[in-house]
Coordinates of C-alpha atoms in Angstrom, one line a residue:
M1 CA 128.6 171.5 155.9
E2 CA 125.8 169.4 154.4
G3 CA 127.7 169.2 151.0
M4 CA 130.9 168.2 152.8
A5 CA 129.1 165.3 154.5
R6 CA 127.7 164.0 151.2
M7 CA 131.2 164.1 149.6
Q8 CA 132.6 162.1 152.6
R9 CA 129.9 159.5 152.3
L10 CA 130.5 159.1 148.5
G11 CA 134.2 158.7 149.1
T12 CA 133.6 156.0 151.7
G13 CA 131.3 154.1 149.4
L14 CA 133.8 154.1 146.5
L15 CA 136.6 152.9 148.8
G16 CA 134.4 150.0 149.9
L17 CA 133.7 149.0 146.3
W18 CA 137.5 149.1 145.5
V19 CA 138.3 146.9 148.5
A20 CA 135.6 144.4 147.6
A21 CA 136.9 144.1 144.1
C22 CA 140.4 143.6 145.1
S23 CA 139.5 140.9 147.6
C24 CA 137.5 139.0 145.0
S25 CA 140.3 139.0 142.4
Q26 CA 143.2 138.2 144.7
A27 CA 144.1 134.5 145.1
P28 CA 144.5 133.2 148.7
A29 CA 148.0 132.8 150.0
P30 CA 149.6 129.5 149.2
A31 CA 149.8 126.9 152.0
E32 CA 153.1 125.4 153.0
G33 CA 154.0 122.1 151.4
P34 CA 153.9 120.8 147.8
A35 CA 151.5 122.4 145.3
P36 CA 148.3 120.5 144.6
V37 CA 148.0 118.7 141.3
P38 CA 145.1 120.0 139.3
P39 CA 142.5 117.3 138.2
E40 CA 142.7 116.2 134.6
P41 CA 139.9 117.6 132.4
A42 CA 137.1 115.3 131.4
P43 CA 137.4 114.0 127.9
V44 CA 135.3 115.9 125.4
E45 CA 133.3 113.8 122.9
I46 CA 133.6 115.1 119.4
T47 CA 130.7 114.4 117.2
T48 CA 130.5 114.9 113.4
A49 CA 127.1 116.1 112.4
E50 CA 125.7 114.3 109.4
P51 CA 125.3 116.7 106.5
P52 CA 121.7 117.3 105.6
A53 CA 120.3 115.2 102.8
P54 CA 120.3 117.1 99.5
E55 CA 116.9 118.3 98.4
P56 CA 115.6 116.2 95.4
P57 CA 115.5 118.2 92.2
P58 CA 112.1 119.5 91.3
L59 CA 110.1 117.3 89.0
P60 CA 109.8 118.5 85.4
A61 CA 106.6 120.2 84.3
G62 CA 105.6 117.5 81.8
P63 CA 105.8 113.8 81.5
I64 CA 109.4 112.4 81.4
V65 CA 110.4 110.7 78.2
T66 CA 113.3 108.3 78.1
S67 CA 114.4 106.0 75.4
Q68 CA 112.8 103.2 77.3
S69 CA 109.5 104.9 77.8
A70 CA 109.4 106.2 74.2
R71 CA 110.0 102.7 72.9
A72 CA 107.3 101.3 75.2
H73 CA 104.7 103.8 74.0
D74 CA 105.6 103.0 70.4
L75 CA 105.1 99.3 71.0
A76 CA 101.9 99.8 72.9
Q77 CA 100.4 101.9 70.2
Q78 CA 101.5 99.5 67.6
R79 CA 99.7 96.7 69.5
M80 CA 96.5 98.7 70.1
I81 CA 96.0 100.9 67.0
G82 CA 98.5 99.8 64.4
D83 CA 100.7 102.2 62.5
E84 CA 99.0 105.4 63.8
R85 CA 100.9 107.3 66.5
L86 CA 99.0 109.7 68.8
P87 CA 100.8 112.8 69.9
A88 CA 102.6 112.9 73.3
L89 CA 100.6 114.4 76.2
E90 CA 101.6 117.8 77.5
R91 CA 101.3 119.0 81.1
V92 CA 97.9 120.2 82.0
P93 CA 97.8 124.0 82.4
E94 CA 97.4 125.4 85.8
I95 CA 94.1 126.9 84.9
L96 CA 91.9 125.0 82.5
P97 CA 89.6 127.0 80.2
P98 CA 86.2 127.5 81.8
A99 CA 83.4 125.2 80.7
P100 CA 81.0 126.9 78.2
A101 CA 77.7 128.0 79.7
I102 CA 75.7 126.0 77.1
V103 CA 76.8 123.1 75.0
R104 CA 74.3 122.0 72.4
V105 CA 74.5 118.5 71.0
G106 CA 73.1 116.8 67.9
A107 CA 69.8 114.9 68.1
S108 CA 71.5 111.5 67.9
A109 CA 73.3 112.1 71.1
V110 CA 70.3 113.2 73.1
G111 CA 68.7 110.5 75.2
P112 CA 68.8 109.0 78.6
D113 CA 72.1 108.3 80.3
S114 CA 73.2 104.9 78.9
L115 CA 75.5 103.4 81.4
G116 CA 74.5 100.0 80.1
E117 CA 76.2 100.5 76.8
P118 CA 79.6 98.8 77.3
A119 CA 82.7 100.2 75.7
E120 CA 84.0 96.8 74.8
S121 CA 80.9 95.9 72.7
M122 CA 82.3 98.1 69.9
A123 CA 85.9 98.3 71.0
D124 CA 87.1 97.0 67.6
D125 CA 84.7 98.9 65.4
P126 CA 86.1 101.4 62.9
P127 CA 85.5 105.0 64.0
A128 CA 81.9 105.8 63.6
A129 CA 80.7 108.5 61.2
T130 CA 80.5 111.8 63.1
D131 CA 77.0 113.3 63.4
P132 CA 77.1 116.5 61.3
A133 CA 75.1 118.3 64.0
A134 CA 77.8 117.5 66.5
T135 CA 80.8 118.2 64.4
S136 CA 82.9 121.3 65.0
D137 CA 85.6 122.6 62.6
E138 CA 87.0 124.5 65.6
F139 CA 87.6 121.2 67.5
S140 CA 89.1 119.3 64.5
A141 CA 91.6 122.2 64.0
E142 CA 92.8 122.0 67.6
P143 CA 95.4 119.5 68.9
M144 CA 94.2 116.1 70.1
P145 CA 92.6 116.4 73.5
G146 CA 94.1 114.8 76.6
W147 CA 96.5 116.2 79.2
F148 CA 99.3 114.7 81.3
V149 CA 98.1 114.8 84.9
P150 CA 100.4 113.7 87.7
L151 CA 99.1 111.8 90.7
T152 CA 97.9 113.7 93.7
E153 CA 100.0 112.3 96.5
P154 CA 98.7 111.2 99.9
H155 CA 99.2 113.3 103.1
E156 CA 102.1 111.1 104.0
G157 CA 104.6 109.2 101.9
D158 CA 104.9 108.4 98.2
A159 CA 101.8 106.5 96.9
L160 CA 103.8 104.4 94.4
A161 CA 107.0 103.7 96.5
S162 CA 106.3 100.0 96.8
F163 CA 105.4 99.6 93.2
H164 CA 108.5 101.5 92.0
A165 CA 110.7 99.5 94.4
A166 CA 109.3 96.3 92.9
L167 CA 110.0 97.4 89.4
R168 CA 113.6 98.3 90.3
A169 CA 114.0 94.9 92.0
L170 CA 112.6 93.2 88.9
A171 CA 114.9 95.1 86.6
E172 CA 117.9 94.2 88.7
G173 CA 117.0 90.5 89.1
R174 CA 116.2 90.8 92.8
D175 CA 112.4 90.1 92.7
P176 CA 111.7 86.9 94.6
D177 CA 109.3 85.4 92.0
G178 CA 110.3 87.4 89.0
K179 CA 106.9 89.1 88.7
V180 CA 105.5 92.5 89.4
R181 CA 101.7 92.3 89.3
V182 CA 99.1 95.0 89.0
A183 CA 95.4 94.5 89.9
M184 CA 93.0 97.0 88.2
Y185 CA 89.5 97.1 89.4
G186 CA 86.7 99.1 87.9
A187 CA 83.5 99.2 85.8
S188 CA 83.0 99.0 82.0
G189 CA 85.9 101.4 81.2
T190 CA 88.2 98.9 82.9
A191 CA 86.5 95.8 81.6
A192 CA 87.0 97.0 78.0
D193 CA 90.8 96.3 78.4
I194 CA 91.7 99.2 76.1
S195 CA 93.4 101.7 78.5
V196 CA 94.3 98.8 80.8
G197 CA 95.5 96.7 77.8
Y198 CA 97.7 99.7 76.7
L199 CA 99.2 99.9 80.1
R200 CA 99.9 96.2 80.2
T201 CA 101.8 96.3 76.9
Y202 CA 103.7 99.4 77.9
L203 CA 104.9 98.0 81.2
Q204 CA 105.7 94.6 79.7
A205 CA 107.7 96.4 76.9
R206 CA 109.8 98.1 79.6
F207 CA 110.2 95.4 82.3
G208 CA 109.4 92.1 80.6
D209 CA 106.3 90.2 79.7
G210 CA 105.1 88.1 82.7
G211 CA 101.9 86.9 80.9
P212 CA 98.3 87.9 80.3
G213 CA 97.2 87.4 84.0
F214 CA 93.8 86.6 85.4
V215 CA 90.6 86.4 83.4
P216 CA 87.1 85.0 84.3
L217 CA 86.6 81.4 83.2
V218 CA 83.2 82.3 81.6
P219 CA 82.6 85.5 79.6
L220 CA 81.0 88.2 81.8
T221 CA 78.8 89.4 78.9
K222 CA 78.2 88.3 75.3
W223 CA 80.6 91.1 74.2
Y224 CA 83.2 90.4 76.8
R225 CA 86.8 90.7 75.5
H226 CA 90.3 90.7 76.8
N227 CA 93.1 92.2 74.8
E228 CA 95.3 89.0 74.8
L229 CA 93.0 86.1 75.6
A230 CA 89.8 84.6 74.2
V231 CA 87.2 83.3 76.7
K232 CA 84.6 80.9 75.5
S233 CA 82.0 78.7 77.2
S234 CA 79.1 76.4 76.6
K235 CA 75.6 77.2 77.7
G236 CA 74.5 76.2 81.2
W237 CA 76.7 78.5 83.3
T238 CA 75.0 81.0 85.6
K239 CA 76.7 84.2 86.5
E240 CA 76.5 85.8 89.9
H241 CA 77.8 89.1 91.3
A242 CA 76.6 92.0 93.3
Q243 CA 74.9 93.8 90.4
I244 CA 72.7 90.8 89.7
R245 CA 69.9 91.1 92.2
K246 CA 68.3 87.8 91.4
G247 CA 71.4 85.8 92.4
R248 CA 72.2 84.3 95.8
L249 CA 74.1 87.5 96.9
D250 CA 76.1 85.3 99.2
G251 CA 79.4 87.2 98.5
H252 CA 81.3 84.2 97.4
Y253 CA 82.6 85.9 94.3
G254 CA 86.4 85.6 94.5
L255 CA 89.1 87.9 93.1
L256 CA 87.0 89.5 90.4
G257 CA 83.8 89.9 92.4
A258 CA 81.9 87.5 90.0
S259 CA 81.4 83.8 90.0
F260 CA 79.9 81.2 87.6
Y261 CA 78.3 77.9 88.5
A262 CA 77.0 74.9 86.6
T263 CA 74.8 72.0 87.9
A264 CA 75.0 69.6 84.9
P265 CA 77.7 67.5 83.3
K266 CA 79.5 68.5 80.1
R267 CA 79.4 72.2 80.8
W268 CA 82.7 73.6 79.5
T269 CA 84.8 76.7 79.4
E270 CA 88.0 77.4 77.4
V271 CA 90.6 80.2 77.6
G272 CA 93.5 80.7 75.2
P273 CA 95.5 83.3 73.4
K274 CA 93.9 85.5 70.8
K275 CA 95.3 85.7 67.3
G276 CA 98.2 88.2 67.3
S277 CA 98.6 88.0 71.1
T278 CA 102.1 88.6 72.2
S279 CA 101.7 88.0 75.9
G280 CA 99.9 84.7 75.3
Q281 CA 102.7 83.1 73.2
G282 CA 104.8 81.8 76.1
I283 CA 102.3 80.5 78.6
A284 CA 103.9 78.1 81.0
E285 CA 102.0 78.4 84.3
V286 CA 98.3 78.1 84.8
E287 CA 96.3 78.4 88.0
L288 CA 92.5 77.9 88.3
F289 CA 90.5 79.8 91.0
Y290 CA 87.3 78.2 92.2
L291 CA 85.1 77.6 95.2
R292 CA 85.4 74.6 97.5
Q293 CA 82.2 73.8 99.3
P294 CA 80.2 71.1 100.9
G295 CA 78.6 68.9 98.2
G296 CA 80.8 70.5 95.5
G297 CA 81.0 68.7 92.2
S298 CA 84.0 67.8 90.0
F299 CA 85.5 68.9 86.7
Q300 CA 88.2 67.9 84.4
V301 CA 90.9 70.3 83.2
R302 CA 93.2 69.8 80.2
V303 CA 95.8 71.8 78.4
D304 CA 95.5 71.8 74.6
D305 CA 94.8 68.2 73.6
G306 CA 96.7 66.7 76.6
P307 CA 95.3 64.2 79.1
P308 CA 92.6 65.5 81.5
E309 CA 93.2 66.0 85.2
S310 CA 90.2 65.6 87.7
V311 CA 89.5 68.2 90.3
S312 CA 87.0 67.9 93.1
T313 CA 85.5 71.1 94.6
A314 CA 84.0 69.2 97.6
A315 CA 85.1 70.4 101.0
D316 CA 83.8 70.4 104.6
A317 CA 83.4 74.2 104.6
I318 CA 83.4 77.1 102.2
E319 CA 86.9 78.0 101.2
P320 CA 89.0 79.1 98.2
G321 CA 90.2 76.4 95.8
Y322 CA 93.3 76.5 93.6
H323 CA 94.7 74.1 91.0
T324 CA 98.0 74.7 89.3
L325 CA 99.5 73.3 86.1
S326 CA 102.9 73.7 84.6
M327 CA 103.9 73.1 81.0
P328 CA 106.6 73.9 78.4
P329 CA 106.2 77.5 77.2
G330 CA 103.8 78.0 74.3
P331 CA 100.4 79.5 73.1
H332 CA 98.4 77.1 75.3
S333 CA 94.7 76.8 75.7
V334 CA 93.0 75.6 79.0
R335 CA 89.7 73.9 79.0
I336 CA 87.6 72.7 81.9
E337 CA 84.4 70.5 81.7
T338 CA 82.0 69.4 84.5
V339 CA 81.5 65.7 85.1
D340 CA 78.4 65.4 87.3
E341 CA 75.3 67.3 88.5
A342 CA 76.8 68.6 91.7
E343 CA 77.4 72.3 91.6
V344 CA 80.8 73.5 90.3
R345 CA 81.4 77.2 91.1
V346 CA 84.4 78.8 89.4
F347 CA 86.0 82.3 89.5
G348 CA 88.8 82.5 86.9
V349 CA 92.1 81.3 85.6
V350 CA 95.6 82.8 85.6
L351 CA 97.9 82.4 82.7
E352 CA 101.5 83.5 83.1
R353 CA 104.9 83.1 81.4
R354 CA 108.0 81.7 83.1
E355 CA 110.2 84.7 82.2
P356 CA 110.4 87.6 84.7
G357 CA 108.1 90.5 83.9
V358 CA 105.0 92.5 84.6
V359 CA 101.4 91.0 84.8
V360 CA 98.3 93.2 84.7
D361 CA 95.0 91.7 85.8
V362 CA 92.0 93.5 84.4
L363 CA 89.2 93.1 87.0
G364 CA 86.3 95.1 85.6
I365 CA 82.5 94.5 85.6
D366 CA 80.1 96.5 83.5
G367 CA 77.8 98.8 85.5
T368 CA 79.3 98.0 88.8
R369 CA 80.0 100.4 91.7
G370 CA 82.8 100.5 94.2
T371 CA 80.5 99.9 97.2
N372 CA 79.8 96.4 95.8
H373 CA 83.2 95.4 97.2
L374 CA 81.7 95.5 100.6
T375 CA 79.3 92.8 99.7
W376 CA 82.1 90.3 98.8
N377 CA 83.1 87.7 101.4
E378 CA 86.2 89.4 102.6
A379 CA 88.1 86.2 103.7
L380 CA 87.5 84.5 100.4
W381 CA 88.3 87.6 98.3
A382 CA 91.4 88.5 100.4
D383 CA 92.8 85.0 100.0
N384 CA 92.5 85.2 96.3
L385 CA 94.0 88.7 96.2
R386 CA 97.0 87.7 98.4
R387 CA 97.4 84.7 96.1
R388 CA 98.0 87.1 93.2
A389 CA 100.1 89.4 95.4
P390 CA 99.9 92.6 93.4
D391 CA 102.5 95.3 94.0
L392 CA 99.9 97.9 92.9
Y393 CA 96.1 98.0 92.9
T394 CA 93.9 100.6 91.3
L395 CA 90.2 101.3 91.7
S396 CA 88.3 103.1 89.0
Y397 CA 84.7 103.8 90.0
G398 CA 82.4 106.8 90.4
T399 CA 80.6 107.1 87.1
N400 CA 77.8 104.7 87.8
E401 CA 77.4 106.3 91.3
S402 CA 77.1 109.7 89.7
V403 CA 73.7 109.1 88.1
D404 CA 72.2 108.7 91.6
E405 CA 71.1 112.3 92.4
A406 CA 70.0 111.2 95.9
L407 CA 73.5 109.7 96.7
S408 CA 74.5 110.4 100.3
I409 CA 78.0 111.8 99.9
P410 CA 78.9 111.2 103.6
L411 CA 77.9 107.5 103.2
Y412 CA 79.8 107.3 99.9
A413 CA 82.9 108.6 101.7
E414 CA 82.5 106.1 104.5
D415 CA 82.0 103.2 102.1
L416 CA 85.1 104.3 100.1
R417 CA 87.2 104.4 103.2
E418 CA 86.1 100.8 104.1
Q419 CA 86.9 99.6 100.6
L420 CA 90.4 100.9 100.9
R421 CA 90.9 99.5 104.4
R422 CA 89.9 96.1 103.1
F423 CA 92.6 96.3 100.5
R424 CA 95.1 97.5 103.1
R425 CA 94.2 94.6 105.4
A426 CA 94.9 92.2 102.6
L427 CA 97.9 93.9 101.1
P428 CA 99.5 96.2 103.8
Q429 CA 102.6 96.9 101.7
A430 CA 101.2 97.3 98.2
S431 CA 100.8 100.7 96.4
C432 CA 97.3 102.1 95.8
V433 CA 95.8 104.6 93.3
L434 CA 92.3 105.8 92.8
L435 CA 91.6 106.5 89.2
G436 CA 88.9 109.2 89.1
P437 CA 86.0 109.1 86.7
V438 CA 86.1 110.8 83.4
D439 CA 83.8 113.6 82.3
F440 CA 80.2 112.5 82.1
P441 CA 77.8 115.4 81.4
I442 CA 74.0 115.4 81.8
R443 CA 72.1 115.5 78.5
K444 CA 68.9 117.5 78.8
D445 CA 66.8 119.2 76.1
G446 CA 69.6 119.0 73.5
Q447 CA 72.2 120.5 75.9
L448 CA 75.1 119.2 78.0
L449 CA 75.2 120.2 81.6
P450 CA 77.8 119.5 84.3
R451 CA 76.9 116.6 86.6
P452 CA 76.9 118.0 90.2
V453 CA 77.1 114.6 91.9
L454 CA 80.2 113.7 89.9
R455 CA 82.0 116.8 91.2
E456 CA 81.3 115.7 94.8
I457 CA 82.4 112.1 94.1
I458 CA 85.7 113.3 92.7
E459 CA 86.4 115.5 95.7
V460 CA 85.6 112.7 98.1
Q461 CA 87.9 110.4 96.2
R462 CA 90.7 112.9 96.3
Q463 CA 90.3 113.5 100.0
V464 CA 89.9 109.9 101.0
A465 CA 92.8 108.7 98.9
A466 CA 95.1 111.3 100.6
E467 CA 93.9 110.2 104.0
E468 CA 94.3 106.5 103.3
G469 CA 97.7 106.6 101.8
C470 CA 96.7 106.3 98.1
G471 CA 97.4 108.3 95.0
F472 CA 94.6 110.0 93.1
W473 CA 94.5 110.6 89.3
D474 CA 91.9 113.1 88.0
G475 CA 90.2 111.8 84.9
V476 CA 88.1 114.9 84.3
V477 CA 91.2 117.1 84.4
F478 CA 92.9 114.7 82.0
M479 CA 90.1 115.2 79.5
G480 CA 90.1 119.0 79.8
G481 CA 87.6 119.8 82.5
E482 CA 83.9 119.7 82.8
L483 CA 82.0 119.4 79.6
S484 CA 85.2 118.4 77.8
M485 CA 83.6 115.2 76.7
E486 CA 81.8 117.1 73.9
R487 CA 85.2 117.7 72.2
W488 CA 86.1 114.0 72.5
V489 CA 82.9 113.0 70.8
S490 CA 83.0 115.7 68.2
T491 CA 86.6 115.5 67.1
D492 CA 87.1 113.8 63.7
P493 CA 87.5 110.9 64.0
P494 CA 85.8 110.8 67.3
L495 CA 87.6 109.6 70.4
A496 CA 84.5 108.9 72.5
R497 CA 81.0 107.6 71.7
N498 CA 77.9 109.7 71.6
D499 CA 76.7 108.2 74.9
Y500 CA 79.1 110.8 76.3
L501 CA 80.7 108.2 78.5
H502 CA 82.6 105.4 76.8
F503 CA 85.7 105.8 74.6
H504 CA 86.4 104.5 71.1
R505 CA 89.7 102.6 70.9
R506 CA 91.8 105.6 70.1
G507 CA 90.3 107.5 73.1
G508 CA 91.0 104.5 75.3
V509 CA 94.6 104.4 74.1
R510 CA 94.9 108.2 74.9
K511 CA 93.8 107.4 78.4
G512 CA 96.3 104.5 78.6
M513 CA 99.1 106.9 77.6
A514 CA 98.1 109.3 80.3
L515 CA 98.0 106.5 82.9
A516 CA 101.4 105.1 81.9
D517 CA 103.0 108.6 82.1
A518 CA 101.4 109.3 85.5
L519 CA 102.3 105.9 87.1
M520 CA 106.0 106.2 85.9
Y521 CA 106.5 109.9 86.5
R522 CA 108.4 109.7 89.7
F523 CA 110.1 106.5 88.7
D524 CA 111.6 108.1 85.6
A525 CA 112.6 111.2 87.6
Q526 CA 115.1 109.1 89.6
P527 CA 118.8 109.4 88.9
L528 CA 119.7 107.9 85.6
P529 CA 122.0 105.1 86.8
L530 CA 119.1 103.5 88.4
L531 CA 117.4 103.4 85.0
E532 CA 120.4 101.9 83.3
L533 CA 120.5 104.6 80.7
E534 CA 123.6 105.5 78.8
T535 CA 123.8 109.3 78.9
E536 CA 122.0 112.3 80.2
D537 CA 120.8 112.9 76.7
D538 CA 118.7 109.8 77.1
V539 CA 116.1 111.9 79.0
V540 CA 114.0 114.6 77.3
L541 CA 110.8 116.2 78.2
A542 CA 107.6 115.6 76.3
G543 CA 107.7 117.3 73.0
G544 CA 111.4 116.9 72.6
P545 CA 113.0 114.8 69.8
T546 CA 112.8 111.1 70.1
D547 CA 114.0 108.6 67.5
A548 CA 111.4 106.6 65.7
L549 CA 111.6 103.1 67.0
P550 CA 110.9 100.0 64.9
S551 CA 108.2 97.7 66.2
T552 CA 107.8 94.0 65.9
V553 CA 104.6 93.8 68.0
P554 CA 101.6 92.5 66.1
T555 CA 98.7 94.9 65.7
Q556 CA 95.6 94.2 67.7
P557 CA 93.2 92.4 65.2

C-alpha cells in the first residue's frame, strides 16, 4: 500500500510539470479586432574595427650601413685621418670577455691619475712610439678594438624621436630654419673635438653642412683647438668658469659654461676657418654671445677687413646680449676689440652657413664635472641654449667624478636628475642622450685595477637617463669592458695615450664612428622610401660589401 501511494504521488508531480510546461509555451488566445503591428527593431550600429598596427620588424644585430652612411663615414675619416680607413664596428657580443685578474703596465704608464692632461694638447701628434714593456703581440694580432653599442632607451618613448624627425624634415625641405643643431656638452674628451668633429662631418655629409657652430671667443686653454675654426686672442682676457675657484663664481657663464672678460682697451679676439676647413668655407651668418650688465663697456666687431660696428654691453640689469651679422658666403674671420676700460664680458660666437644642414656645437671644458651645470645662472644659460635651439643635446661626464673615492652616489644621482631637468625646462621637445664615460682604470704598483666608483657612476647614469626620458650610451662596453683601456694603449699604433684616459686621434675617430652608428641606428632602420634610397640592395649590415667612395674632403692638417 505504501509503494502504491509513492507511485501515485510521483505521477501527480509529473502531470503538474507537464501542465506547467504547456502553459508557458502556449500563446494567449488572440483578441478580437485587427492584429497589432510589431514595433520596428532599433537600428544596429555597425562598426569596423581598426586592424592592429603591424609590429615593426626587429632591428638588425649590428649597425645599419646604407650608401648614405657609408659615404658619410668615408668622408669623415678622410677629413680626420686622411687616406687610412678604420674597419667598421661589429655588434658587441652579449657577454664580453671577463676582465683579467691582473694587468701589468710598463713603467712609463705608472703614475698618478692625470686628468689634467688634455686630449687636444697632442691631438695632431703622430702616433707615439709604444713602450716595449706595454706592447703585446697578442693585441696587435687581434682586430681593432671598439664595438657597436646601441643606445639604451628610456622607460617611455624613443630617446631620439625628435632628433630623427628634425633630420627627416630637413631632408624633405620642411625644417623651419633649415638647420638641425646638436649641442654636445662634456669635459676634455668632448673639448678635443675629435669624436665630436667626426660626428659633425658625418652628419653634414649626410644632411648638409650648416656651418661650424658655436666656439668660445677666447681660447679655453693654450692648447685649445676646434676641428674647423681657429680661435686667437690678445693678452688681457680673464677666463671664468666653475672649475676656476679663484674667479667670481657668479654663474654668469652663458651657453658653454665659461666667460671671458677684459677691462682695458685694445684687447682683441679673432675667430676664422682653419686651413683645410670645409664647414668654414661658406660662412654667411655670425652671432656674438655676450653679457649685458650695468656699467658694461663697448667693443667693436668687424668681419675680415670690413668697417667696424660698435656694440655696447651696458644695460640696467644682468641679461644676455646678442649681436648678429650677415654677409655674402665665404671663409670669413670675425674680430672684436675693446674700446674702453669698462668691463666687457663675452661668451662666444656662432658661425653658420646659409645653406640647410646640420650644425654641431662642441661645448666641452677640460677637467669639468656635470654638477658644475648647477652653478650656472639658469636664466642666462637657458636663454642662450634656446637661442641655439638644438634638436639633440648630449652630456658626457663622469670620468672626473670617478677619481673622488668619497663621492656620494645618492647625491650624484640627485644632481644628475636636476641637470637633466634644467635641460628639459629649457628644451622640452629636444632629444637627450647621456654618453657614459670610457674605461679609466686605477694604476697602482705597476698594475691596472677596475675603478669601483666609475661602475657606480655608469649605473646611475643608465638609471637616471631611463627615468628622465634620455638615451644612454655605454662607453666602457664600446671599448670592450673593464680594463679594456690597456688594449687601446698597447695596440700598435696606439689608439689611446698612456695616461689610460685620453684617446689619440685614431682612437677618437673610432669613438666618433661608434657614436654616429648609435645615433643613426633607428633612423636608418626606418622604411627605405623615407631615406630616399633606390633599392633594397642599398642597405646592408656591417661587414657586408660597400663600394669604395671617392672623397673630395680635405684631410685635417
